[in-house]
Every structure is written in C-alpha cells, then in structure tokens.
Coordinates of C-alpha atoms (C1' of nucleotides) in Angstrom, one line a residue:
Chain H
X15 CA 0.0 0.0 0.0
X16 CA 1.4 3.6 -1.1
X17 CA 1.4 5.9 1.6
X18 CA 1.6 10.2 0.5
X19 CA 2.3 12.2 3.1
X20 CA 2.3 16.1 3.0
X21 CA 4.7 17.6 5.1
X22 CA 3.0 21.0 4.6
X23 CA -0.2 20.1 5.2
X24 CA -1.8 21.9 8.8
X25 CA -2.7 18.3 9.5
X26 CA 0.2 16.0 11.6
X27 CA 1.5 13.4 10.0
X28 CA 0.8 10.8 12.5
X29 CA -3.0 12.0 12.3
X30 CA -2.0 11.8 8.3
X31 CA -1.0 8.1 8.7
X32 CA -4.0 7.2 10.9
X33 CA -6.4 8.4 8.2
X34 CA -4.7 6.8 5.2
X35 CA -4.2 3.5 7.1
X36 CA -7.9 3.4 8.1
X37 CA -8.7 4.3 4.2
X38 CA -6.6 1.5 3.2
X39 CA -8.9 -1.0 5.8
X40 CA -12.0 0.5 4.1
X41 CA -10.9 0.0 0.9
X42 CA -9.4 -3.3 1.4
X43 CA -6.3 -2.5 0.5
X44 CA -5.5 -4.0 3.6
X45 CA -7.0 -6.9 5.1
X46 CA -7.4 -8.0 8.4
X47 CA -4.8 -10.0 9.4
X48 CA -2.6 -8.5 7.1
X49 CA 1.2 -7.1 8.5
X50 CA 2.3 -3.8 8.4
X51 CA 6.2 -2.3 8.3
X52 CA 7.8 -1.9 11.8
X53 CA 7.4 1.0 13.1
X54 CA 11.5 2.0 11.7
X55 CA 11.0 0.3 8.2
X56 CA 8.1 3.0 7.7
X57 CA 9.8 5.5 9.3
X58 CA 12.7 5.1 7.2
X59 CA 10.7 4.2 3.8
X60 CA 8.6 7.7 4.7
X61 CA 11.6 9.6 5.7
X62 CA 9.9 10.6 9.2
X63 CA 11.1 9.7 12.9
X64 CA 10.0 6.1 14.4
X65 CA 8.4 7.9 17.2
X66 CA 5.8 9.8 14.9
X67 CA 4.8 6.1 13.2
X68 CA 4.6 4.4 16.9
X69 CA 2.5 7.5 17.5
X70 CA 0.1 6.8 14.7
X71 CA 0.0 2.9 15.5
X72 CA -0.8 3.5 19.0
X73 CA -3.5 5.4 18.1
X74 CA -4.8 2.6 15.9
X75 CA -4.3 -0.3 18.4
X76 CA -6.1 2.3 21.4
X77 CA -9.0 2.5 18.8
X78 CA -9.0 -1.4 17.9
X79 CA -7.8 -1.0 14.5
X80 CA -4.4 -3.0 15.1
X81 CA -2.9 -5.7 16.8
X82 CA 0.6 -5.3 18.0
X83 CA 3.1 -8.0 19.3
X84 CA 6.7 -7.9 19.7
X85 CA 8.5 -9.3 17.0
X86 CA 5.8 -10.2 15.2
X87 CA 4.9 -6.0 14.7
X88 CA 2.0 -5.1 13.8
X89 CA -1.2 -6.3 11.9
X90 CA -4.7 -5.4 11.1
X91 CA -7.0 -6.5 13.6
X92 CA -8.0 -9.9 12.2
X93 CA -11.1 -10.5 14.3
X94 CA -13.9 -8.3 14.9
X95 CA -13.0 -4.2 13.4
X96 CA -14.3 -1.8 16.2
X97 CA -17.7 -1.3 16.2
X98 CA -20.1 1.5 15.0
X99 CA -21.0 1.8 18.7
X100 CA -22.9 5.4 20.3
X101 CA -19.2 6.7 20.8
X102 CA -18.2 6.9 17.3
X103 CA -21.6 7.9 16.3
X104 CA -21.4 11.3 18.8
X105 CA -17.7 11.9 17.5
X106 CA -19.6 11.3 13.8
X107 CA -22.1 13.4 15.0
X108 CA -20.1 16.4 16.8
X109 CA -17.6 16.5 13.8
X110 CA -20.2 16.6 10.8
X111 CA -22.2 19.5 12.3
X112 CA -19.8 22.2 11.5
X113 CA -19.7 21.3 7.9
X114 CA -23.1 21.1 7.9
X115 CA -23.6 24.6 9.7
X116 CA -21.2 26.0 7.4
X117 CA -23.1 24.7 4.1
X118 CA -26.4 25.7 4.8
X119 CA -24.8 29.2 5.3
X120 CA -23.4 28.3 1.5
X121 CA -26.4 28.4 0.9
X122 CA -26.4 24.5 0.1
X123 CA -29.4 22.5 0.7
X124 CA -30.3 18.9 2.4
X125 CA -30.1 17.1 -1.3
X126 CA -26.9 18.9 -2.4
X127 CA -25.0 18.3 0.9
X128 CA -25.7 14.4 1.5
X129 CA -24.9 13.9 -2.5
X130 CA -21.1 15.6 -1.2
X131 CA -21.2 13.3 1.7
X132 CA -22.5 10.4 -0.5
X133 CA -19.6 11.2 -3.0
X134 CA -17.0 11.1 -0.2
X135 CA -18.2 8.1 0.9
X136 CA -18.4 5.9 -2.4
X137 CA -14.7 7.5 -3.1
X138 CA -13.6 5.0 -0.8
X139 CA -16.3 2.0 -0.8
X140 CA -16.0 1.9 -4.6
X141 CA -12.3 1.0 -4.2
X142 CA -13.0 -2.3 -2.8
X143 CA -11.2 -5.3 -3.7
X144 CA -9.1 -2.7 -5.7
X145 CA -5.2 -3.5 -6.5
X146 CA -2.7 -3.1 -3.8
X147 CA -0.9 -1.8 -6.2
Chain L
X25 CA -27.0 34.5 21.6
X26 CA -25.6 32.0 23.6
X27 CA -22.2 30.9 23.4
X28 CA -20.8 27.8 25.1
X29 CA -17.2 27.6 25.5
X30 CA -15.2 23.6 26.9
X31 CA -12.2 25.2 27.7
X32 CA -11.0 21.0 28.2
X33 CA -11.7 20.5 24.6
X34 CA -9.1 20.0 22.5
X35 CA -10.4 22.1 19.8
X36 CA -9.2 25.7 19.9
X37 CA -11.1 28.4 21.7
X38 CA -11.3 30.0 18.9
X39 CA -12.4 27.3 16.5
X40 CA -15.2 26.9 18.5
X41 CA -16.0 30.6 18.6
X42 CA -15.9 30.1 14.9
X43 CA -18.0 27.1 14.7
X44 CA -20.8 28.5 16.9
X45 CA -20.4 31.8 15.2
X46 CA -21.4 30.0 11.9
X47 CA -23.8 27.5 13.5
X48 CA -26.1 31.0 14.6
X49 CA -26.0 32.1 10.8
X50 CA -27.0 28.6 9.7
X51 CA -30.4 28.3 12.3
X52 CA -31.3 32.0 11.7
X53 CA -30.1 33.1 15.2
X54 CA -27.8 35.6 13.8
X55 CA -29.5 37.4 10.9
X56 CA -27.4 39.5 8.1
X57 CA -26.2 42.8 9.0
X58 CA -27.1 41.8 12.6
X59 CA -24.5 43.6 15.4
X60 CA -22.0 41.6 17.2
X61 CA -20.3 42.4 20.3
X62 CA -17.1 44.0 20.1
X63 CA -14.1 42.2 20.5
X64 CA -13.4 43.4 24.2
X65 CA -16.7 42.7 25.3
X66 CA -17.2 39.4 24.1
X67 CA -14.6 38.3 25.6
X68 CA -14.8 39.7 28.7
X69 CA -18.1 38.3 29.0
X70 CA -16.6 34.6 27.8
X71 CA -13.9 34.9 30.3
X72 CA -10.9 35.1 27.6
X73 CA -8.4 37.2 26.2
X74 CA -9.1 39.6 23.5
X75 CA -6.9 38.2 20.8
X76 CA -8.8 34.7 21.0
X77 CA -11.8 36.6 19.8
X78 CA -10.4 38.8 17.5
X79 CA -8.7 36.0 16.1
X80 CA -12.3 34.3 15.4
X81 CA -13.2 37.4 14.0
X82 CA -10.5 37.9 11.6
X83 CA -10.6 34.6 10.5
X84 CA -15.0 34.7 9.6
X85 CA -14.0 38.0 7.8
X86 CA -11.5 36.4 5.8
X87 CA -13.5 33.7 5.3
X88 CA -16.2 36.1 4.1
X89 CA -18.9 35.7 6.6
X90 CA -18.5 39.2 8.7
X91 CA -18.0 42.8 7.5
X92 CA -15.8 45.0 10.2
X93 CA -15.2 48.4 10.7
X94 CA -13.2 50.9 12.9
X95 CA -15.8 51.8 15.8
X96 CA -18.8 50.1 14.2
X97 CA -17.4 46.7 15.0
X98 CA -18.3 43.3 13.6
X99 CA -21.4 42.3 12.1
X100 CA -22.8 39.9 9.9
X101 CA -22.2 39.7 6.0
X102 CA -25.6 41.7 4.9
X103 CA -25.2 41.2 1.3
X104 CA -24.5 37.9 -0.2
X105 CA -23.0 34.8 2.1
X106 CA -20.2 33.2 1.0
X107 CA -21.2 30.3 -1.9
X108 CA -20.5 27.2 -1.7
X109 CA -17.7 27.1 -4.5
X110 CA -15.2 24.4 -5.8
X111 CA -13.2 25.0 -2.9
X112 CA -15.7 25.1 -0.4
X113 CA -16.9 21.7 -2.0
X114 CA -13.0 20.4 -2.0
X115 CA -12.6 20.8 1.4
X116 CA -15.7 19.2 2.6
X117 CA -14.6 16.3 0.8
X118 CA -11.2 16.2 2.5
X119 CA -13.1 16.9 5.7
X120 CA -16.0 14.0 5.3
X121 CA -14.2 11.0 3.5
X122 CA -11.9 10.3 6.8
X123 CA -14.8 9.8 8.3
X124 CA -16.6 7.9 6.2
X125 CA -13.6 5.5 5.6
X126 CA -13.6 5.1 9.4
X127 CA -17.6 4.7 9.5
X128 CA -17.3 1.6 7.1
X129 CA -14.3 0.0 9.2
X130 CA -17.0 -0.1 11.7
X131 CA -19.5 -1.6 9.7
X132 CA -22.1 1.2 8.4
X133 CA -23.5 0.9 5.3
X134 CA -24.2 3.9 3.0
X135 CA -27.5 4.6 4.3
X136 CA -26.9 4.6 8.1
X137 CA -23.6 6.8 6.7
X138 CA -26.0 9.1 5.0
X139 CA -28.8 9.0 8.0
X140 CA -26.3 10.4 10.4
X141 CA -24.8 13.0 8.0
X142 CA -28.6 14.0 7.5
X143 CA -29.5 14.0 11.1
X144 CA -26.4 16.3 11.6
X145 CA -27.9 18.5 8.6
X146 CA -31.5 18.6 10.4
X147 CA -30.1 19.4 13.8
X148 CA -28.9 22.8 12.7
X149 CA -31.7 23.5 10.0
X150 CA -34.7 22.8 11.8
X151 CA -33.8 26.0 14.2
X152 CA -34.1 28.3 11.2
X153 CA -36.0 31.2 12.8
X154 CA -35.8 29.8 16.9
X155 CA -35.9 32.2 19.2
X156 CA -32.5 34.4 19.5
X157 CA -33.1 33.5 24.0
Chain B
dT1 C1' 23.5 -15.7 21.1
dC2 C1' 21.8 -12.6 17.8
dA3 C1' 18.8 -9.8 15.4
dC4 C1' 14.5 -7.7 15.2
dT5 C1' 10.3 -6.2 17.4
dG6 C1' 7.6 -2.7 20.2
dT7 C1' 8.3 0.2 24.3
dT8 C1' 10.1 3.7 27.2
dA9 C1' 12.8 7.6 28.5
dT10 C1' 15.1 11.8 27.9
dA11 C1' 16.3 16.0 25.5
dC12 C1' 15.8 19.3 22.1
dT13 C1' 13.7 22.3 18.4
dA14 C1' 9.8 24.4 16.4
dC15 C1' 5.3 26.0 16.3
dA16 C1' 0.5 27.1 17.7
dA17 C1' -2.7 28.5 21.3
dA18 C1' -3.7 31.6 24.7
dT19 C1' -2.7 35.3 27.6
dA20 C1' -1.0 40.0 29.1
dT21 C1' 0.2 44.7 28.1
dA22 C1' 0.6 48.5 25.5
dA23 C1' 0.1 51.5 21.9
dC24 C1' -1.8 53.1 17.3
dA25 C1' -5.5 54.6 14.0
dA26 C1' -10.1 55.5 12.5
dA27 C1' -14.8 56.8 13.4
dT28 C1' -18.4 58.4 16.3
dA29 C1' -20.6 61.2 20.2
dC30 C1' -20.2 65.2 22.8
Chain R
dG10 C1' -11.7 69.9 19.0
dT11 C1' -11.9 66.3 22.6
dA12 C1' -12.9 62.0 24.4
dT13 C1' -14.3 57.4 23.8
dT14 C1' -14.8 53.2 21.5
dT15 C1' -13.7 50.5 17.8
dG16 C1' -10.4 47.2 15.3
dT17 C1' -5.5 46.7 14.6
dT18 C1' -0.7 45.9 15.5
dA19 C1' 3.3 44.9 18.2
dT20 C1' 5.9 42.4 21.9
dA21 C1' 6.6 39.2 25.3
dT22 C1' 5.5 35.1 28.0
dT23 C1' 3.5 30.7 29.2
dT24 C1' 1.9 26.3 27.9
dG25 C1' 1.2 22.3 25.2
dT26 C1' 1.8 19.5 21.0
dA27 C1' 4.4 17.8 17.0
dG28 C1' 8.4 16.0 15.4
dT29 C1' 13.1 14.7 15.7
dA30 C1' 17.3 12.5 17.8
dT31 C1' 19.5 9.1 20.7
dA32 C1' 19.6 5.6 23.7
dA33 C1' 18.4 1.9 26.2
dC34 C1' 15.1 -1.9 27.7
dA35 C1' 12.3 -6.2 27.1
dG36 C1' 10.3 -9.8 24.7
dT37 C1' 10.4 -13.1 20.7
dG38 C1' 12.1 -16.0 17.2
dA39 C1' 15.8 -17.9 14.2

DNA sequence: TCACTGTTATACTACAAATATAACAAATAC
DNA sequence: GTATTTGTTATATTTGTAGTATAACAGTGA
C-alpha cells in the first residue's frame, strides 16, 4: 500500500498516517490480518522519525484497528474491526455538524449536501477489492 | 445568543467561537447585517483574552462571513453569504471521506452513513427562525 | 547468542494557542 | 476639538503538542 504524506499540510502526519491507514482498511487494500512495516521500516521508507509512526499505531491499536506483538509487529485486527457503537456515532455526530452549519450558510441544501457526503463516501467503498498496487 | 465555550476540549477556543459563530447564521439566530459584540466585550463576558476573539473574528471575515469596521465593530455579512464554490466543495470532501472510511471500518453501510450526516444536517436547520433567547 | 520487534525515557527544536500589556488609527458622540 | 470606543498591530510570556534525535530496555524467534 502507497502511503503520501504532505509535510506541509496543517494536519500531523501521524493524524495523516491514521487516516490513510484506516482508508486503506475500508478500501481493502489491507486486510485484516494482514502485516504492516515496523514502526522503523516505515519510518525510514517515509523519511519521518520512528516515534511519529509508533504514534500513529498507537493510536490505531487504542481505537481497535491493530494488533501489536513484539516481533511479530503489527497487523490489522483480524477479528472483529471496532464497532459503530454510540461513541463513534457522537464523535460522527459532533464532527459533521460544523460542515453542515457551514453549508447551509453556502447556501447548500439537504439534497446537495448528502450527494457531497455520498460522493466522499463511495470515493472509498467503490475502491474495494481494488489493486494493492 | 448564547455561546458555550469547553475550555478542556481539545479544539481551539477560537475554533469553537468560529463554529458557533457560523452555526447561529446557519439556524437564523444571527440574521445578516445583525451587530456583534465587540471584541473586548465578548470576551470579557466569555472569560478570555481579546486576541482569542479577535482571532475568530478575523478569520470569519477572511472567510467572508462578517463585515468590520473601525468603531462600528463586527457584524454579519448583509449582502450575499459566501457560496459554496469548488473550494468550499473540496474541502468538505477532505473533511467527510476520513470519516466515512472510518464509518465503514465499523461496519455502516451507505444509508446509516447518509442518515447520520442528515440528522447532523437537520439538527442545525430545523432551528431556522428559533428564538435568538 | 543474535537480530528484530515494540516500548520507554530523555532531551531538544519548532510551532501554535492563549494570555497579558501596550500603543496606534479611524470613526463616532459630545 | 476632545474623548471614547472600535479594530489593529506589536511584543513578550507561558503552555502544550508535533516532530526529531539518541539511547536503552524487554520480549520473541531464528
């Protein structure tokens, strides 16, 4: 799986790396079970500290994304992915309504707004069972 | 109009003065051309300093959404909002698709995606013309 | 034993958020 | 004109996070 990173982006690249590896689960780039680099062979490969990966996959194992074991490094959780539970759906919730406020002050309307969250959302699911290039 | 400030939250003071800010022009609470306090006194009365809220400020003006003048102070954009152009639209998508990649790790489908972005929609735009309290 | 894994610790730089003062410039009220 | 209030600008300080740089520790498997 190809990773981009853009060092001038506002966003940190751990929270970068977080994203792109949950985009690569939804996808299916990456299946469950499936191992990822160490945390110093992506470091190294990306050109960016160890500590800012182990940041990033710490993150990911807290949510329930990962598995990690010594030695054996890390792999996509191969059992049961986290769970669309009332937690997530506030966080969904709380983070959505801002984008929302600010497009009905576009002047966008329900239909026009859910088709731009529709179209973000079958970006990723259409990818499914793509190449891992 | 009531503003509510978590001063624990790990969103900036300011980003929340924004989002609120925006969230009143969406529900009707703040109409255009309506008065808003002046930097000092908004911020006296929220308990912070004076750059926080001027920092809000300058960013909605730059973002189109306030007019401000010397002694007259801030108030809302009375012509035309701001539209929701390409790079409005962009952004949203950068914005949504994390979460939507994250929402189908955990098992939503496209339609309890969609319900949830809409419920966030409805939340705001069913206020249109509350009461300003 | 050796090499590789994640983990922890420490130190440092850089930057953003927030505050605290202070002063400046324009517009209004008197 | 004078005073007041407005946004604006300028410094400086504190605090916290991001990211890097080393280094060492602790399991695990060959």
């Amino acid at each position: 799986m190809i990773i981009q990173l853009d060092l001038e982006s506002d966003i940190p690249i751990y929270t970068q790396l977080v994203n792109q590896i949950i985009e690569g689960i939804a996808t299916g780039q990456l299946e469950p079970g499936e191992q990822l680099p160490s945390v110093r062979s992506l470091a190294a490969d990306l050109g960016i500290n160890l500590h800012t990966v182990n940041k990033a996959y710490t993150h990911l194992k807290q949510e329930g994304f990962l598995q990690i074991h010594r030695q054996r490094g890390a792999l996509i959780q191969p059992h049961r992915m986290p769970q669309a539970d009332a937690s997530f759906k506030d966080r969904l919730q709380s983070e959505v309504r801002p984008l929302a406020a600010e497009a009905i002050c576009r002047g966008m309307d329900e239909e026009a707004f859910l088709e731009a969250c529709r179209a973000a959302f079958l970006s990723i699911h259409y990818n499914k069972g793509g190449t891992t290039s």
